Coordinates of C-alpha atoms and ligand atoms in Angstrom, one line a residue:
M1 CA 156.1 150.0 103.5
T2 CA 153.0 149.1 101.4
I3 CA 150.4 146.4 101.9
K4 CA 152.4 144.2 99.5
D5 CA 155.1 143.9 102.1
F6 CA 152.7 142.0 104.4
I7 CA 152.0 139.3 101.8
P8 CA 154.3 136.4 102.5
S9 CA 156.3 135.2 99.5
K10 CA 156.7 131.5 100.6
Y11 CA 156.7 129.4 103.7
T12 CA 159.7 127.4 104.5
H13 CA 158.5 125.1 107.3
Q14 CA 155.8 122.5 107.8
I15 CA 154.0 122.3 111.1
Q16 CA 151.2 120.0 112.3
Q17 CA 149.9 121.5 115.5
G18 CA 150.7 123.8 118.4
K19 CA 149.3 126.2 121.0
V20 CA 150.1 129.8 121.8
T21 CA 148.8 132.3 124.3
Y22 CA 149.1 136.1 124.1
K23 CA 148.0 138.7 126.5
A24 CA 147.3 142.1 124.9
P25 CA 146.4 145.3 126.7
S26 CA 143.8 147.9 125.9
N27 CA 144.9 151.5 125.1
I28 CA 143.6 155.0 125.6
A29 CA 144.0 157.6 122.9
L30 CA 145.4 161.1 123.7
V31 CA 144.8 162.3 120.2
K32 CA 141.7 160.5 118.9
Y33 CA 141.0 158.5 115.8
W34 CA 137.5 159.2 114.7
G35 CA 136.6 158.8 111.0
K36 CA 138.1 156.3 108.6
K37 CA 138.5 155.5 104.9
A38 CA 138.2 152.1 103.2
D39 CA 140.1 149.2 104.7
Q40 CA 140.4 150.7 108.1
I41 CA 142.7 153.5 107.0
P42 CA 142.3 156.3 109.6
A43 CA 141.1 159.7 108.5
N44 CA 143.7 161.3 110.9
P45 CA 146.7 160.2 112.9
S46 CA 146.3 159.3 116.6
I47 CA 148.5 158.6 119.6
S48 CA 147.7 156.5 122.7
F49 CA 149.0 155.3 126.1
T50 CA 149.1 151.5 126.1
L51 CA 147.4 150.3 129.3
D52 CA 148.5 147.5 131.6
A53 CA 145.7 146.0 133.7
C54 CA 142.9 146.0 131.1
A55 CA 143.8 143.2 128.8
T56 CA 142.6 140.2 126.8
T57 CA 144.3 136.8 127.0
T58 CA 143.8 134.6 124.0
T59 CA 145.0 131.1 123.5
I60 CA 145.0 129.6 120.0
S61 CA 145.3 125.8 119.6
Y62 CA 146.0 125.1 116.0
S63 CA 146.1 121.8 114.0
K64 CA 146.8 121.3 110.3
M65 CA 143.9 119.8 108.4
N66 CA 144.3 117.1 105.8
A67 CA 143.3 119.5 103.0
K68 CA 142.7 123.2 102.7
S69 CA 139.1 124.0 103.5
N70 CA 136.8 126.4 101.7
D71 CA 135.8 128.2 104.9
F72 CA 137.6 129.2 108.0
S73 CA 137.6 126.3 110.5
F74 CA 137.5 127.6 114.1
E75 CA 135.7 127.4 117.4
L76 CA 135.5 130.3 119.8
L77 CA 135.3 130.1 123.6
F78 CA 134.8 133.2 125.8
D79 CA 135.5 132.5 129.5
G80 CA 135.4 128.8 128.7
E81 CA 131.9 129.0 127.0
P82 CA 131.1 128.9 123.3
K83 CA 130.4 132.4 122.1
D84 CA 128.6 132.2 118.8
D85 CA 127.6 135.9 118.6
F86 CA 131.4 136.7 118.2
R87 CA 131.7 134.4 115.2
P88 CA 130.6 136.8 112.5
K89 CA 133.1 139.4 113.6
I90 CA 135.9 136.8 113.5
E91 CA 134.7 135.6 110.1
I92 CA 134.9 139.1 108.7
F93 CA 138.3 139.6 110.3
F94 CA 139.7 136.3 108.9
S95 CA 138.4 137.1 105.4
R96 CA 140.1 140.5 105.6
I97 CA 143.5 139.1 106.7
E98 CA 143.5 135.9 104.7
P99 CA 145.5 137.5 101.8
Y100 CA 148.3 138.3 104.3
L101 CA 148.0 134.9 106.1
P102 CA 147.4 132.4 103.3
F103 CA 147.7 129.4 105.7
L104 CA 144.5 130.3 107.5
K105 CA 142.2 127.9 105.8
E106 CA 144.7 125.0 106.2
F107 CA 144.3 125.0 110.0
Y108 CA 141.6 124.2 112.5
L109 CA 141.8 126.9 115.3
K110 CA 140.4 126.6 118.8
I111 CA 140.4 130.2 120.1
E112 CA 139.9 130.6 123.9
T113 CA 139.7 134.2 125.1
S114 CA 139.0 136.1 128.3
N115 CA 139.2 139.7 129.5
S116 CA 140.8 140.9 132.7
F117 CA 138.2 143.7 133.1
P118 CA 134.6 142.9 134.1
H119 CA 132.3 141.6 131.4
S120 CA 130.0 144.4 130.0
S121 CA 131.9 147.1 131.9
G122 CA 131.4 149.5 129.0
I123 CA 135.1 149.1 128.2
A124 CA 135.6 148.0 124.6
S125 CA 137.5 144.8 124.4
S126 CA 137.9 145.0 120.6
A127 CA 141.4 146.7 120.8
S128 CA 142.9 144.2 123.2
G129 CA 141.0 141.3 121.7
M130 CA 142.0 141.8 118.1
A131 CA 145.6 142.5 119.1
A132 CA 145.9 139.3 121.1
L133 CA 144.3 137.3 118.2
A134 CA 146.6 138.9 115.6
L135 CA 149.7 138.2 117.7
G136 CA 148.6 134.5 118.1
L137 CA 148.2 134.2 114.4
M138 CA 151.6 135.8 113.8
H139 CA 153.1 133.2 116.1
I140 CA 151.7 130.5 113.7
E141 CA 153.1 132.4 110.7
K142 CA 156.5 132.5 112.4
E143 CA 156.4 128.8 113.0
I144 CA 156.1 128.2 109.2
N145 CA 158.4 131.1 108.4
P146 CA 161.0 131.4 111.1
A147 CA 163.0 134.0 109.2
I148 CA 160.5 136.7 110.2
T149 CA 162.3 139.4 112.3
D150 CA 160.9 140.7 115.6
E151 CA 160.3 144.0 114.0
H152 CA 158.3 142.6 111.1
F153 CA 156.4 140.3 113.6
N154 CA 155.2 143.3 115.6
R155 CA 154.6 145.5 112.6
K156 CA 152.5 142.8 110.9
A157 CA 150.6 142.0 114.1
S158 CA 149.7 145.7 114.3
F159 CA 148.8 145.7 110.6
L160 CA 146.5 142.7 111.0
A161 CA 145.0 143.9 114.3
R162 CA 144.1 147.2 112.5
L163 CA 142.0 145.2 110.0
G164 CA 140.0 143.8 113.0
S165 CA 139.5 147.1 114.8
G166 CA 141.4 150.3 114.0
S167 CA 142.6 151.2 117.5
A168 CA 143.7 147.6 118.1
C169 CA 146.8 148.3 116.0
R170 CA 147.9 150.5 119.0
S171 CA 147.7 147.6 121.4
V172 CA 150.7 145.5 120.3
E173 CA 153.5 147.5 121.8
G174 CA 153.9 150.2 124.5
D175 CA 154.1 152.6 126.0
L176 CA 153.3 155.5 123.8
I177 CA 152.1 154.5 120.4
Q178 CA 151.3 156.4 117.2
W179 CA 149.2 155.3 114.3
G180 CA 148.5 157.2 111.1
S181 CA 150.6 159.1 108.7
H182 CA 151.8 162.4 110.2
N183 CA 154.3 164.7 108.5
G184 CA 156.0 165.4 111.8
T185 CA 156.5 161.8 112.8
E186 CA 159.2 159.8 111.0
G187 CA 158.2 156.3 110.2
S188 CA 154.5 156.9 110.9
S189 CA 152.0 154.9 108.7
D190 CA 148.3 154.5 108.1
L191 CA 148.9 150.8 107.9
Y192 CA 150.2 150.0 111.3
A193 CA 151.2 151.7 114.6
I194 CA 154.7 152.5 115.7
K195 CA 156.3 153.2 119.0
Y196 CA 156.5 157.0 119.4
P197 CA 160.0 157.7 118.1
Y198 CA 160.9 160.9 120.0
A199 CA 162.0 161.9 123.5
V200 CA 159.4 161.5 126.3
H201 CA 159.9 163.2 129.6
K202 CA 160.1 161.0 132.7
V203 CA 156.9 162.5 134.2
F204 CA 155.0 160.4 131.6
Q205 CA 156.6 157.2 132.9
K206 CA 154.2 155.2 135.1
Y207 CA 151.3 157.6 134.3
H208 CA 148.1 156.5 135.9
D209 CA 144.7 155.9 134.3
T210 CA 141.8 155.3 136.7
I211 CA 138.8 154.3 134.6
L212 CA 135.5 155.4 136.2
L213 CA 132.7 153.1 135.0
V214 CA 129.9 155.6 134.7
D215 CA 127.7 153.5 132.5
K216 CA 128.2 149.8 131.9
G217 CA 125.3 149.4 129.5
Q218 CA 125.5 148.8 125.8
K219 CA 126.3 152.0 123.9
Q220 CA 123.4 153.4 121.8
V221 CA 125.7 154.1 118.9
S222 CA 128.6 151.8 118.0
S223 CA 132.1 153.1 117.0
T224 CA 131.5 151.7 113.5
I225 CA 128.5 153.9 113.0
G226 CA 130.3 156.9 114.6
H227 CA 133.2 156.6 112.3
K228 CA 130.9 156.5 109.3
L229 CA 129.1 159.6 110.4
M230 CA 132.4 161.5 109.9
H231 CA 131.7 161.2 106.1
N232 CA 130.0 164.4 105.1
H233 CA 130.3 165.7 108.6
P234 CA 130.2 169.5 108.5
F235 CA 133.4 169.8 110.6
A236 CA 135.3 166.8 109.5
E237 CA 138.1 168.5 107.6
Q238 CA 138.8 171.0 110.4
R239 CA 138.8 168.1 112.8
F240 CA 141.3 166.0 110.8
D241 CA 143.6 169.1 110.5
Q242 CA 143.3 169.7 114.2
A243 CA 144.4 166.2 115.0
H244 CA 147.5 166.7 112.9
E245 CA 148.2 170.0 114.6
N246 CA 147.7 168.5 118.1
L247 CA 150.2 165.7 117.3
S248 CA 152.7 168.3 116.2
K249 CA 152.2 170.3 119.4
L250 CA 152.5 167.2 121.5
K251 CA 156.1 166.6 120.3
S252 CA 157.6 169.4 122.4
I253 CA 155.1 168.8 125.3
L254 CA 156.0 165.1 125.6
A255 CA 159.7 166.0 125.5
S256 CA 159.5 168.9 128.1
G257 CA 156.9 167.3 130.4
N258 CA 154.8 170.4 130.4
L259 CA 151.7 169.0 132.0
N260 CA 149.5 172.1 131.7
D261 CA 149.9 172.0 127.9
F262 CA 149.5 168.3 127.9
I263 CA 146.2 168.6 129.8
R264 CA 144.9 171.3 127.4
I265 CA 145.4 169.0 124.4
V266 CA 144.2 165.8 126.0
E267 CA 141.0 167.3 127.4
S268 CA 140.3 169.2 124.2
E269 CA 140.7 166.0 122.2
A270 CA 138.2 164.2 124.4
L271 CA 135.6 166.9 124.1
T272 CA 136.2 167.4 120.4
L273 CA 135.5 163.6 119.9
H274 CA 132.2 164.0 121.6
A275 CA 131.5 167.3 119.9
M276 CA 131.8 165.4 116.6
M277 CA 129.2 163.0 117.8
M278 CA 126.9 165.8 118.8
T279 CA 127.3 167.6 115.5
S280 CA 127.0 164.6 113.1
I281 CA 123.8 163.9 111.3
P282 CA 122.1 162.1 112.9
Y283 CA 123.6 163.5 116.1
F284 CA 124.0 161.5 119.3
I285 CA 125.3 161.9 122.9
L286 CA 127.3 159.2 124.6
M287 CA 128.2 161.2 127.8
K288 CA 125.8 160.8 130.7
P289 CA 125.0 163.4 133.4
N290 CA 127.6 161.7 135.7
T291 CA 130.2 162.1 133.0
L292 CA 129.8 165.9 133.2
E293 CA 129.6 165.9 137.0
I294 CA 132.9 164.1 137.1
I295 CA 134.5 166.4 134.6
N296 CA 133.4 169.5 136.6
R297 CA 134.7 168.0 139.8
I298 CA 138.1 167.2 138.1
W299 CA 138.4 170.8 137.0
A300 CA 137.5 172.2 140.4
F301 CA 139.9 169.9 142.2
R302 CA 142.7 170.6 139.8
A303 CA 142.2 174.4 140.4
S304 CA 142.1 174.1 144.2
S305 CA 144.9 171.5 144.6
G306 CA 147.3 172.5 142.0
T307 CA 147.6 168.9 140.9
H308 CA 147.7 167.8 137.2
L309 CA 145.0 165.2 136.9
C310 CA 143.0 165.4 133.7
F311 CA 140.3 163.4 131.9
T312 CA 139.9 161.7 128.6
L313 CA 136.9 159.8 127.1
D314 CA 136.6 157.1 124.6
A315 CA 133.4 156.5 122.6
G316 CA 131.3 156.1 125.7
A317 CA 130.3 157.6 129.1
N318 CA 133.2 156.3 131.1
V319 CA 135.9 158.7 132.2
H320 CA 139.6 158.0 132.2
V321 CA 141.4 160.0 134.9
L322 CA 145.0 160.5 133.9
Y323 CA 147.7 161.6 136.5
P324 CA 151.4 161.4 137.1
E325 CA 153.0 159.0 139.5
N326 CA 154.2 161.7 141.9
E327 CA 150.6 162.9 142.5
K328 CA 149.1 159.5 142.8
E329 CA 148.2 159.6 146.6
V330 CA 146.4 162.8 146.6
V331 CA 144.6 162.2 143.3
Y332 CA 143.6 158.7 144.2
Q333 CA 142.2 159.9 147.5
F334 CA 140.2 162.6 145.7
I335 CA 138.8 159.9 143.2
K336 CA 137.7 157.8 146.1
D337 CA 136.2 160.7 148.1
E338 CA 134.5 162.5 145.3
L339 CA 134.3 160.7 142.0
V340 CA 133.5 157.0 142.8
A341 CA 130.0 158.1 143.9
F342 CA 129.2 158.9 140.3
C343 CA 130.2 155.4 139.0
E344 CA 127.7 152.7 138.3
K345 CA 127.7 150.5 141.4
G346 CA 130.8 152.4 142.5
Q347 CA 132.9 150.5 140.0
Y348 CA 136.3 151.7 138.7
I349 CA 139.5 150.2 137.5
C350 CA 143.0 151.3 138.5
D351 CA 145.2 151.1 135.4
R352 CA 148.5 152.6 134.3
I353 CA 150.6 153.0 131.3
G354 CA 152.0 149.6 130.1
F355 CA 154.5 148.2 127.8
G356 CA 152.6 146.1 125.3
A357 CA 151.4 142.6 124.6
K358 CA 153.3 139.5 126.0
K359 CA 153.5 135.9 125.1
V360 CA 152.2 134.0 128.1
Ligands
LIG401 O1 139.0 151.1 117.0 P1 137.6 151.6 117.0 O2 137.0 151.5 115.6 O3 136.7 151.0 118.0 O4 137.5 153.2 117.3 C1 138.0 153.7 118.5 C2 137.8 155.2 118.5 C3 138.1 155.9 119.8 O5 138.3 155.0 120.9 C4 136.9 156.8 120.2 C5 139.3 156.8 119.7 C6 140.6 156.1 119.6 O6 141.5 156.6 119.0 O7 140.8 155.0 120.3

């Protein structure tokens, strides 16, 4: 598919108003996306677990205006309060997606959004937020063009969400989602994410992700800047090749359920992501001392207990502890006994692999 396939040819129905609510989850990458080309095209393919508990719920109330306006007409409420500092991001998003949703300037949109996870927890809400918004907009498009298939609906929602925040395209469906062209993955695309199309061992069903909130403050360096620093990065090309190789290697690991090999790739990906930050120019560090303390304790506990917990990181100091369902009691006990002490105000979130966004 090309971007032209996302430009609607004509709308068949007229609507005046309506209301729709979508709840979209966050996701955690196993192979990381870090570095992008123009128009939110990823520099390398990535794969993620869709989460379940960490989610954004967005309601769009839409009403047709008498005439098409020159600007986007919308109001934005976050937890019931007007949120003007989010407006510029939404304006940019709308201008990027307008070619694909030409009805946008014909409607007044009231957008009400809230997150399930604590405000300023250091967990990015851009993935779940942009996915929920894109799905709501796709609902409007389907009202005026009911011929849209479910497959096209999800694919276009992912395509639109990507234009809001890259990793958001992996938050439409579940449970294992791949984004970015990869030779070994049939149907993969830079334009949208797909459900991982190959066999996945049952050990990965109900996988747990306990998110340890190490630092809830604002990050010193945003993802947008971090992605940009991959241009002219001394190790960029090797890193992009490595992501392709890791995805290829994961194919047999995901099929066989070999957790030791899974851990080696997932932890290496997390540390490589942060190594890219530390070796870009200018360089920066998002991990905190407690991030390293937690990693060391995970390694020590894994060696002594023979369990298969591992960690991954996103672009911040928080640690995602991943572990299989059949080890949940012993690992969760360890987390409470040894790791929670390193979280800011002892805060953490128990999440697990989920199955994608839902209309509420
Ligand atoms: O979607 P963005 O632009 O916020 O970038 C997310 C990048 C990582 O979370 C660090 C990795 C990933 O693949 O999700």
